Coordinates of C-alpha atoms (C1' of nucleotides) in Angstrom, one line a residue:
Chain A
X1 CA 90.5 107.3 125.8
X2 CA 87.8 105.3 124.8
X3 CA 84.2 106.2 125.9
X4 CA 82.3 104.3 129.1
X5 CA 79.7 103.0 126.6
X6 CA 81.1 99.3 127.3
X7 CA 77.9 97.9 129.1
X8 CA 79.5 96.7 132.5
X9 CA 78.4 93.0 133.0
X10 CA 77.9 93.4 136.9
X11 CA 79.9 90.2 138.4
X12 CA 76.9 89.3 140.1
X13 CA 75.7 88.1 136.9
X14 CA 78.6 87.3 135.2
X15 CA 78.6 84.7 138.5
X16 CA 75.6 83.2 137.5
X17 CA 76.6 82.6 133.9
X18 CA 78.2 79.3 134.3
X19 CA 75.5 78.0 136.2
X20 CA 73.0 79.1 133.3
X21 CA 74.8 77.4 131.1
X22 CA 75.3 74.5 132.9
X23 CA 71.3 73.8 133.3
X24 CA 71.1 74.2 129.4
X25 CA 73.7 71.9 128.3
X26 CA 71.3 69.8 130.8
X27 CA 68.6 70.9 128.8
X28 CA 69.9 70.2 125.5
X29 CA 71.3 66.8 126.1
X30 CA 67.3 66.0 127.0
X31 CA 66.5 66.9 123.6
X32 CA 64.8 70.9 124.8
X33 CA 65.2 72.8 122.4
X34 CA 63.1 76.4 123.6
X35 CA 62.8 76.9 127.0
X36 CA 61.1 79.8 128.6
X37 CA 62.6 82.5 131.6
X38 CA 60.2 80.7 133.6
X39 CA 61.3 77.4 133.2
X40 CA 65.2 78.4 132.9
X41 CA 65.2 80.3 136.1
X42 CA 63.7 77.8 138.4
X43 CA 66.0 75.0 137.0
X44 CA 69.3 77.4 137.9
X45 CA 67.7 78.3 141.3
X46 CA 66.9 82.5 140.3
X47 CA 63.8 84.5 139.5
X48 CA 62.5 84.6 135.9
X49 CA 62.7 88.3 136.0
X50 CA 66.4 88.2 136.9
X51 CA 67.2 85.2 134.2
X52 CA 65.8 87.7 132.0
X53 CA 67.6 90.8 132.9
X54 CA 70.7 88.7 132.8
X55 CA 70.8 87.5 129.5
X56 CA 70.0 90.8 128.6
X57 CA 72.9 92.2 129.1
X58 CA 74.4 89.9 126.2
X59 CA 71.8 91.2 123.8
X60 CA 68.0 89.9 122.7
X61 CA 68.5 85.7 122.3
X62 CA 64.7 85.1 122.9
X63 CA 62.1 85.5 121.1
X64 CA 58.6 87.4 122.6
X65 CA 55.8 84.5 123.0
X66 CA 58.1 81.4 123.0
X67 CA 61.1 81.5 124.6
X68 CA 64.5 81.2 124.5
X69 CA 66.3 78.5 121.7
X70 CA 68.6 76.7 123.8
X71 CA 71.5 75.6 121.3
X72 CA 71.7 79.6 120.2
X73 CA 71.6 80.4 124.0
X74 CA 73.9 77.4 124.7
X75 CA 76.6 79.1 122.2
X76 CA 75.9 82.4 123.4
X77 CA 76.5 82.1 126.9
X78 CA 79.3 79.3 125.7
X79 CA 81.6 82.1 123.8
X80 CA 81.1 84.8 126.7
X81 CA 82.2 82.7 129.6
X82 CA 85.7 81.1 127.5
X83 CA 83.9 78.8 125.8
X84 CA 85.3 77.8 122.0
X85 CA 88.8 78.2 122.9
X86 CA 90.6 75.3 124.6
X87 CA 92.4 77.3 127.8
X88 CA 95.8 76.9 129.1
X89 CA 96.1 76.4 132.6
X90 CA 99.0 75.8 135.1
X91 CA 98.8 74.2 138.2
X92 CA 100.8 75.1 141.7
X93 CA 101.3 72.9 144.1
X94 CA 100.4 68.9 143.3
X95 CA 99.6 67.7 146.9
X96 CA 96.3 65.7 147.6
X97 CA 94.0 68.0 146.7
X98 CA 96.3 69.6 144.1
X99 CA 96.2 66.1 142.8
X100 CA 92.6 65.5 143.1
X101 CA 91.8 68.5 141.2
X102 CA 93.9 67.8 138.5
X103 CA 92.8 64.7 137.5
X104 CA 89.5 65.7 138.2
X105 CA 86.7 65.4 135.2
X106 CA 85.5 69.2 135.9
X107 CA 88.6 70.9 135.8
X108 CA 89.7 69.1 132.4
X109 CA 86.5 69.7 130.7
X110 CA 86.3 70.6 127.5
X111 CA 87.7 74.2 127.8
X112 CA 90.4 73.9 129.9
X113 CA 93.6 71.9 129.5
X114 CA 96.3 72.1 132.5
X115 CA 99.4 72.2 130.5
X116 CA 102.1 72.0 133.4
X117 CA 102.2 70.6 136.7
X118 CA 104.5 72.4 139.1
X119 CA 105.6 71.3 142.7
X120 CA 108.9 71.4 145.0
X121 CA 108.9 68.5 146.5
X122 CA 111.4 66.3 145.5
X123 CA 108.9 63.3 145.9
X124 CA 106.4 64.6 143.7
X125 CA 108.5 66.1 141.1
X126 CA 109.2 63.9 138.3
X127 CA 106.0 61.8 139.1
X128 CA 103.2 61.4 136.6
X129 CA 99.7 62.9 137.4
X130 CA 97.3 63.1 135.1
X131 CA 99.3 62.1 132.3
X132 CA 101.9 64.9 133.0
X133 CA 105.0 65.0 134.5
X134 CA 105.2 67.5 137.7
X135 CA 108.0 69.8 137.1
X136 CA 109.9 71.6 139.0
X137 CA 108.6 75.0 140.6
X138 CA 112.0 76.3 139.8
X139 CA 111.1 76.1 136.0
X140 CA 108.1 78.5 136.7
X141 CA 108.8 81.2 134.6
X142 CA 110.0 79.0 131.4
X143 CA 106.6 77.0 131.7
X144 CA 104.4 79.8 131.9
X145 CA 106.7 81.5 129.0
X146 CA 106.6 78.0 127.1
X147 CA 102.6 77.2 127.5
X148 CA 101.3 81.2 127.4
X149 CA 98.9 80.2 130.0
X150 CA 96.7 83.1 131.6
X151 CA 95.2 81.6 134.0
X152 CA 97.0 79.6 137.1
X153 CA 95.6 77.5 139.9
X154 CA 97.2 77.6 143.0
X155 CA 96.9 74.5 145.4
X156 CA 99.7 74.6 147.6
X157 CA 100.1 75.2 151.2
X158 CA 99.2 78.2 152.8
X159 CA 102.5 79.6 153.5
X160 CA 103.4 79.2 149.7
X161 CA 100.6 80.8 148.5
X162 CA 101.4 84.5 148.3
X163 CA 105.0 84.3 146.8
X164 CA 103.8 81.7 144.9
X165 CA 100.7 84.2 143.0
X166 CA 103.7 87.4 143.0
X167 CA 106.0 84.8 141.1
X168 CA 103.3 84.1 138.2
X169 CA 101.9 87.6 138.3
X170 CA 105.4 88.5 137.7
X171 CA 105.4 86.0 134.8
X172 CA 102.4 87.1 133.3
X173 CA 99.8 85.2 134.9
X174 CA 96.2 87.4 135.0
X175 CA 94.0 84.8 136.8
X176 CA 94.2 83.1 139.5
X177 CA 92.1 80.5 141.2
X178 CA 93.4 80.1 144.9
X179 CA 92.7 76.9 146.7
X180 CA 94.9 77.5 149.4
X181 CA 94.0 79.0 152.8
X182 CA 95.0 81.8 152.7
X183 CA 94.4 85.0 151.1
X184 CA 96.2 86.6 148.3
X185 CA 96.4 90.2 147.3
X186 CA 97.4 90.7 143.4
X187 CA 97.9 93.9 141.4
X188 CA 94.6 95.2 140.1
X189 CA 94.9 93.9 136.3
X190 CA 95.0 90.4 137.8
X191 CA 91.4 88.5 139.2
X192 CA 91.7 86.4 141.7
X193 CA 89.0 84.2 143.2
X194 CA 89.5 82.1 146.2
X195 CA 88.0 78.7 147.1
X196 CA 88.5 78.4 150.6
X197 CA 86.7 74.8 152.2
X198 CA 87.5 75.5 155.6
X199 CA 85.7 78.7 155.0
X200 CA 82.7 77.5 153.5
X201 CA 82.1 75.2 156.5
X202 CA 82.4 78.2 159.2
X203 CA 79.7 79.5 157.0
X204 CA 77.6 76.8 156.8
X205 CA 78.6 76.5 161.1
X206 CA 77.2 80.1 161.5
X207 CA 74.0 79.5 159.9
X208 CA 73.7 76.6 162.3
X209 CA 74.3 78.2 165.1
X210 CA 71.6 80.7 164.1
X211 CA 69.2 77.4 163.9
X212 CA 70.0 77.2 167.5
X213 CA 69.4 80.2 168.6
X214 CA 66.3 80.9 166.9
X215 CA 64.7 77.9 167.9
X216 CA 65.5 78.3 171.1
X217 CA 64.0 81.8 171.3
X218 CA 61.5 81.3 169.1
X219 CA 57.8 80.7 170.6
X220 CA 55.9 83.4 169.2
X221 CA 58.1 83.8 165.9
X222 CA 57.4 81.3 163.0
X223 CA 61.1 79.9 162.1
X224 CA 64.0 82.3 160.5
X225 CA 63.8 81.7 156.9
X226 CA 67.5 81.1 156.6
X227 CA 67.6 82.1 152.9
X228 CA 69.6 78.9 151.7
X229 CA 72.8 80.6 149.6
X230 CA 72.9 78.8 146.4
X231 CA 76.0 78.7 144.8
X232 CA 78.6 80.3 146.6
X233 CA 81.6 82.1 145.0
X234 CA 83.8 84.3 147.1
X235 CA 85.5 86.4 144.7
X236 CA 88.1 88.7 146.4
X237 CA 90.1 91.1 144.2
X238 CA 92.2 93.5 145.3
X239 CA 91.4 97.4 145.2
X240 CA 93.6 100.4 145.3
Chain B
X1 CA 58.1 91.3 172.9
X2 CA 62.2 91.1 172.3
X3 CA 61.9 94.4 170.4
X4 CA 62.8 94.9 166.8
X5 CA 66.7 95.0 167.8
X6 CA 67.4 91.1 166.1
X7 CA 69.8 92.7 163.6
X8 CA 69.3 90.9 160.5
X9 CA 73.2 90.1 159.4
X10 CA 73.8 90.6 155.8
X11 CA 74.9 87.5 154.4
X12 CA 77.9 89.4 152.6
X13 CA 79.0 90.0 156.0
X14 CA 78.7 86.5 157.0
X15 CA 80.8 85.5 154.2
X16 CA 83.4 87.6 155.2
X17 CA 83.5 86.9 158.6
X18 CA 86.4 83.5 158.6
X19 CA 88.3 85.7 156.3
X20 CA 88.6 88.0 159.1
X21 CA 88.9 85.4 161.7
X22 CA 92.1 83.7 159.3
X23 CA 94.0 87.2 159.5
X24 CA 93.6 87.6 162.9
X25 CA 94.6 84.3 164.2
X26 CA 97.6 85.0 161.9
X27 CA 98.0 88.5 163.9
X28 CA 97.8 86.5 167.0
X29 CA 100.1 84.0 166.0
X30 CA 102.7 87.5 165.2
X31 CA 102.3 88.4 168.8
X32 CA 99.8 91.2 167.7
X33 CA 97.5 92.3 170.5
X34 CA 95.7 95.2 169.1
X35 CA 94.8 96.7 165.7
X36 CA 93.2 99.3 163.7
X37 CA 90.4 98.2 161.3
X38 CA 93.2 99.8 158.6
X39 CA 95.0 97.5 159.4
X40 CA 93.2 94.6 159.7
X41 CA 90.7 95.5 156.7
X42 CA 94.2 96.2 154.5
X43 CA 95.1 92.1 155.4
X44 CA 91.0 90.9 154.9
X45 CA 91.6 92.7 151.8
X46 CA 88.1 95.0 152.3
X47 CA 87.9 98.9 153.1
X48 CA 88.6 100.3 156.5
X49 CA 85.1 101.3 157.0
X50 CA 83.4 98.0 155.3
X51 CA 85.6 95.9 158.2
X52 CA 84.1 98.5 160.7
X53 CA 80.4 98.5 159.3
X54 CA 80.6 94.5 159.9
X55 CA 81.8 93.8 163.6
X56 CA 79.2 96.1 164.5
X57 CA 76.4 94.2 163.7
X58 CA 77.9 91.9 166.1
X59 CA 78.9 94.9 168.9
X60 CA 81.5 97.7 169.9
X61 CA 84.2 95.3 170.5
X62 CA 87.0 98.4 169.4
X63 CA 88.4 101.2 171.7
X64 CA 88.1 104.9 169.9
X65 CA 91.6 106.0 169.6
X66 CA 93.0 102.5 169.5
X67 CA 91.6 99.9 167.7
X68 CA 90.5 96.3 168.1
X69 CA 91.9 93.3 170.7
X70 CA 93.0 91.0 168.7
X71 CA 92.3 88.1 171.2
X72 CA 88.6 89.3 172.2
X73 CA 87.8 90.0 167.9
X74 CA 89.3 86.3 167.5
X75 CA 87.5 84.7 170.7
X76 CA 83.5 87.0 169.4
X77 CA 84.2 86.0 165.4
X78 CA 84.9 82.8 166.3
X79 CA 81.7 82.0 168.6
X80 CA 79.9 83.7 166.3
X81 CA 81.3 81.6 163.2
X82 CA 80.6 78.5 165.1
X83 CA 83.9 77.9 167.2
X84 CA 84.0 76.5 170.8
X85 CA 82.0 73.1 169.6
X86 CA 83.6 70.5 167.4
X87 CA 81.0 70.1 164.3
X88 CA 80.1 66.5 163.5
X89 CA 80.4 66.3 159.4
X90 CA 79.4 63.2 157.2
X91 CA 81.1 62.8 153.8
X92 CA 79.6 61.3 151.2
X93 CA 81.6 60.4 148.1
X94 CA 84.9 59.4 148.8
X95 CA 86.4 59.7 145.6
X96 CA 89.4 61.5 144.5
X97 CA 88.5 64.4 145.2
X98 CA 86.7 63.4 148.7
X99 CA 89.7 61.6 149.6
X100 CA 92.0 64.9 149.4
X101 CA 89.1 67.0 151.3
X102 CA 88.9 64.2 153.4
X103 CA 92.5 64.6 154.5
X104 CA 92.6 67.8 153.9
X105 CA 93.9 69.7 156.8
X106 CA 91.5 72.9 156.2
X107 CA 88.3 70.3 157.0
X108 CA 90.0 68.8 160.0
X109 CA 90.6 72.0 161.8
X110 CA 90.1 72.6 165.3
X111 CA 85.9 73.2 165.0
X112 CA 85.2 70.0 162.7
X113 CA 85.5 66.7 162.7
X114 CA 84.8 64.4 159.7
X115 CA 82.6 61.3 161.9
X116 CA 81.6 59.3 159.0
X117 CA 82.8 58.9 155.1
X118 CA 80.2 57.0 153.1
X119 CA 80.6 56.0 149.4
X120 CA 78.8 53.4 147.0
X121 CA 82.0 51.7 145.5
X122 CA 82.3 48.1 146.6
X123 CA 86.5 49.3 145.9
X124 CA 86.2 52.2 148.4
X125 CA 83.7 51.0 151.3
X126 CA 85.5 49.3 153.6
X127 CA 88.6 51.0 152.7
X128 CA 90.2 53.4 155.7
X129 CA 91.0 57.3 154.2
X130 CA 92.4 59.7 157.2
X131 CA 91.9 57.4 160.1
X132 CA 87.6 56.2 159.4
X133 CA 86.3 53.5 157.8
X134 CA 84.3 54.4 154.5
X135 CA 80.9 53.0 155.2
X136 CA 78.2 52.1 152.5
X137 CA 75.4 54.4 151.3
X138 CA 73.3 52.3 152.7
X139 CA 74.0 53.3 156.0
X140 CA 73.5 56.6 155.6
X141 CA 70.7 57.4 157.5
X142 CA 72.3 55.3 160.7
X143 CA 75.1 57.2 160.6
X144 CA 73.3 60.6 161.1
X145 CA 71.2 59.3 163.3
X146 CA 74.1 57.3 165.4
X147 CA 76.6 60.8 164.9
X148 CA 74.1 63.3 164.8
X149 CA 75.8 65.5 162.3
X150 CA 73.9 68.3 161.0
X151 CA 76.5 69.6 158.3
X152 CA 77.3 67.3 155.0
X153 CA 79.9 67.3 152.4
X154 CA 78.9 66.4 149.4
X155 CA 81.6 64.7 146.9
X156 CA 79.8 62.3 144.6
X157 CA 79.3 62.3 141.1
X158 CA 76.9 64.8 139.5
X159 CA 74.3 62.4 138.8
X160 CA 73.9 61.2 142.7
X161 CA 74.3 64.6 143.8
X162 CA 70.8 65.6 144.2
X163 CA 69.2 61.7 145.3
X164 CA 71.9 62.2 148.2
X165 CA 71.4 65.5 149.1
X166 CA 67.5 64.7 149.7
X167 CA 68.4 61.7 151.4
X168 CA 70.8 63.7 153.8
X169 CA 68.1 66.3 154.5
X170 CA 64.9 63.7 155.0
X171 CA 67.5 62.3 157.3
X172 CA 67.7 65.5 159.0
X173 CA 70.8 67.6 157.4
X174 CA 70.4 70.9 157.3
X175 CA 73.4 72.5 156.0
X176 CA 75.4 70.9 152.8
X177 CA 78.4 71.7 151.3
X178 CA 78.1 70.4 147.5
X179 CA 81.4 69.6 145.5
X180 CA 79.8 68.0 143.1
X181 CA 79.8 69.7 139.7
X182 CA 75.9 70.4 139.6
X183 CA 73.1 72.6 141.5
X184 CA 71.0 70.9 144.0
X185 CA 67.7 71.8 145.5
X186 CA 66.8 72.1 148.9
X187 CA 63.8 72.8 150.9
X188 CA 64.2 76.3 152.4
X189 CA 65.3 75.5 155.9
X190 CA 68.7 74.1 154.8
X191 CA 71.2 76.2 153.4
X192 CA 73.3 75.2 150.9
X193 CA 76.8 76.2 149.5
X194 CA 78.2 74.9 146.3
X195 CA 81.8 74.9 145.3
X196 CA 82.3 74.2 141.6
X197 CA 85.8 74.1 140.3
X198 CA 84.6 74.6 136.5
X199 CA 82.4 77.5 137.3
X200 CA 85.2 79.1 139.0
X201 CA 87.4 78.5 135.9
X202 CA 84.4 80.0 133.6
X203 CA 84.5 82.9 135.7
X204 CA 88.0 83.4 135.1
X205 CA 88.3 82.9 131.3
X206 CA 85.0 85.2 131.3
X207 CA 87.7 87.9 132.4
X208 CA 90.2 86.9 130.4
X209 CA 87.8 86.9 127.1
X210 CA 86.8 90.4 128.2
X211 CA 90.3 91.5 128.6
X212 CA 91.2 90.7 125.0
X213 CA 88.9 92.6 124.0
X214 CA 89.6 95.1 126.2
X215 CA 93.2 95.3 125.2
X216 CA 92.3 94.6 121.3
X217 CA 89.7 97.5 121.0
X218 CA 92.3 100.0 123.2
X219 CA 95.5 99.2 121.4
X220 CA 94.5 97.9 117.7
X221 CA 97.5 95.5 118.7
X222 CA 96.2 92.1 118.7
X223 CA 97.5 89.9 122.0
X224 CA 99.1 87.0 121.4
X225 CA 97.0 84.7 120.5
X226 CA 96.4 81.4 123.0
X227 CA 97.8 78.9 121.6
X228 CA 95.5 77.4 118.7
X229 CA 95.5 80.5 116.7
X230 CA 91.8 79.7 116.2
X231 CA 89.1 82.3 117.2
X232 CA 89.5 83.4 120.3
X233 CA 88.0 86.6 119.6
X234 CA 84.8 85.1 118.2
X235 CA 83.6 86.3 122.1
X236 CA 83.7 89.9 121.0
X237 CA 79.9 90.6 119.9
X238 CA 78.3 91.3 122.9
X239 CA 78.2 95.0 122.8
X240 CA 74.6 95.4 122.8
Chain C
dC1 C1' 94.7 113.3 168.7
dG2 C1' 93.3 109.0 166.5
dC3 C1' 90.2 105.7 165.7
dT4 C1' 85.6 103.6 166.3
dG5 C1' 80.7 103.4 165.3
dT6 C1' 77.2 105.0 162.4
dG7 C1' 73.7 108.2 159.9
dA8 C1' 73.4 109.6 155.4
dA9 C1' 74.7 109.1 150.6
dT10 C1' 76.0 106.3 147.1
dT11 C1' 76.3 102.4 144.4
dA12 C1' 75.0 97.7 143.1
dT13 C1' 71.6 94.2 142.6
dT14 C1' 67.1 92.4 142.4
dT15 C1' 62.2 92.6 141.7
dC16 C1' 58.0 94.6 139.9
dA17 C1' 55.1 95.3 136.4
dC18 C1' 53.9 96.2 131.9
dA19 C1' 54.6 97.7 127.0
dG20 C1' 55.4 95.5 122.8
dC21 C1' 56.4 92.0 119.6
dA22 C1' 56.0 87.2 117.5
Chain D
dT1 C1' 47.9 85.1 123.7
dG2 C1' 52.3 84.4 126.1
dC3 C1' 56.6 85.6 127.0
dT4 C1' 60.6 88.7 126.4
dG5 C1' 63.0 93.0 127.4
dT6 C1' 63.3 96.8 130.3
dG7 C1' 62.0 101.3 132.7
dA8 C1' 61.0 102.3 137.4
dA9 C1' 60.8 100.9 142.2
dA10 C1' 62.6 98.4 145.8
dT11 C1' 66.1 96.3 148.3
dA12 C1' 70.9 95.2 149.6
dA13 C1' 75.6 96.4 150.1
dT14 C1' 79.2 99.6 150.3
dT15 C1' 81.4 104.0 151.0
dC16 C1' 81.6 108.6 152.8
dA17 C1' 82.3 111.5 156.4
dC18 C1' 82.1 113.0 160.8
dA19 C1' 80.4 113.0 165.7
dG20 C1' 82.1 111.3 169.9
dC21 C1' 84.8 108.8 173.1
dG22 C1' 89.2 107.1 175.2

DNA sequence: CGCTGTGAATTATTTCACAGCA
DNA sequence: TGCTGTGAAATAATTCACAGCG
């Protein structure tokens, strides 16, 4: 067995990673090369001391009195989340959105490549997107055994969704980002994180609802500081 | 004085609440009428007594020794999450990726209705996507002040993201729902969620980096590698 | 008896605040 | 001097475990 002594990354930070790094490749490309906790933190939206306690888990990268370097930070923070490797990544379900996403300038960023396109309708199959061909779902398995990919996105419709995630668990699929509605459950060595818009919107309906309530009632009390969420990621993954 | 009883709901409970809603209406649909929170917490994919902690902050809706009404859960989550009243949303962006939320089933749900799409391409404005007529930018303001909306979806390109969001809120927004693929600042009062597909995909190959490693330092078998041979595990220093 | 509702315990996450180094 | 890295404290979220009711 080997010992606990692997530091656990809590996913609270490992959460904010992307965003870190997303505010220094902003940095960089004006030409900021230090940058301080201070400065960092309030660009990504968090508290300096929380910036700090976050990078630390990934080891000293600043330097006491200045700052942090950005490009060393920028590499850093670029090898831990995937970074340096070019990704494979297959893709479930080529509806609109399906569609949308795949030809979409985040998603083929410089890390990730979607290698396969798989649908069942007959109407979409055979069409190009994105420079690929959609294949067949029925070919599943032989893509996913073809390409090695690890991770999967899932974009079809909600009644899909669940056999579609057993069927690429099955064939060795460990991530899986799930845009349908609907949630999935997966065996425990598999993460899966959900992107759910009709969700997000009930959230955002909740908090105003609140507004009216509070404003209503309140006379005496200054306004609810409805903490605005910044960046919102609803991770579920399934526990035994 | 209203007494200190205002229970302050966690927002991790808020978050979870439409996942609970989404497996009950999908009990409902099965002719369920009642259920434990075992039951129901095993389809929200949470623990028994997490499920339980959360609708109480909202009252005893469950019968000891029985469980929950499925229709009364469904009828209190859904007030609660902002059902009962059609919400008035204004796109703006109306790209690919607008266009497939736009159309989107999950956004046109029962509780909200898209009233205005707005975009600043001369190709788009003008055009129709899911029954409305993209307007210009420039009309932004009218149109919240003609549809009163108070919730916006966000869909432009990173570098508009943040002009548009203050527009929305000097126009009197005061929740967003940012797709674009960078953070945006907002005074305190409005609360905003972002959903970015890249991040998610970081967070993902984050795992899959650590699992390598994982794997690599348990089994002294190296995985196969993905695809370019090249370093993949050049992730593998951050054991502080 | 079985299951909810919840105080208490536990665990996770964030913030404070300051020692220590460049 | 100024800013990082981090113990210690504070806060938030989750789980345990069981009293209490239908």
């Amino acid at each position: 067995m080997t010992g606990p002594d692997e530091q656990q990354i809590p996913e609270a930070t490992i959460a904010r990673l992307p965003g870190y790094l997303r505010v220094l490749n902003d940095f960089q490309a004006a030409g900021v090369t230090r940058v301080s906790s201070t400065d960092l933190a309030e660009a990504a939206g968090v508290q300096p001391a929380l910036l700090r306690r976050d990078l630390s888990y990934f080891g000293s990268y600043g330097t006491r009195g200045v700052g942090y370097e950005v490009p060393l930070l920028v590499r850093e923070i670029g090898l831990t989340t995937g970074g340096g490797t070019v990704w494979p990544v297959i893709m479930i379900g080529v509806g609109n959105l399906g569609r949308a996403l795949a030809t979409h300038g985040g998603l083929l960023q410089q890390d990730f490549k979607i290698v396969a396109l798989v649908d069942v309708d007959p109407a979409v199959v055979g069409s190009t997107v994105g420079r690929r061909v959609v294949q067949h779902v029925d070919r599943l398995e032989e893509l996913v055994a073809q390409y090695q990919p690890r991770i999967a996105i899932v974009a079809t419709p909600a009644h899909a969704a669940q056999a579609t995630c057993d069927r690429l668990v099955d064939a060795g699929i460990t991530s899986i980002l799930n845009f349908a509605p609907t949630g999935v459950v997966a065996p425990a060595h598999v993460t899966v994180r959900a992107v759910d818009l009709s969700q997000e919107l009930r959230i955002l309906a909740f908090h105003e609802a609140r507004r009216v309530v509070a404003s209503e009632s309140a006379t005496a009390q200054p306004v609810q500081p409805v903490q605005s969420a910044q960046s919102a990621q609803s991770a579920q993954e399934y526990v035994p």
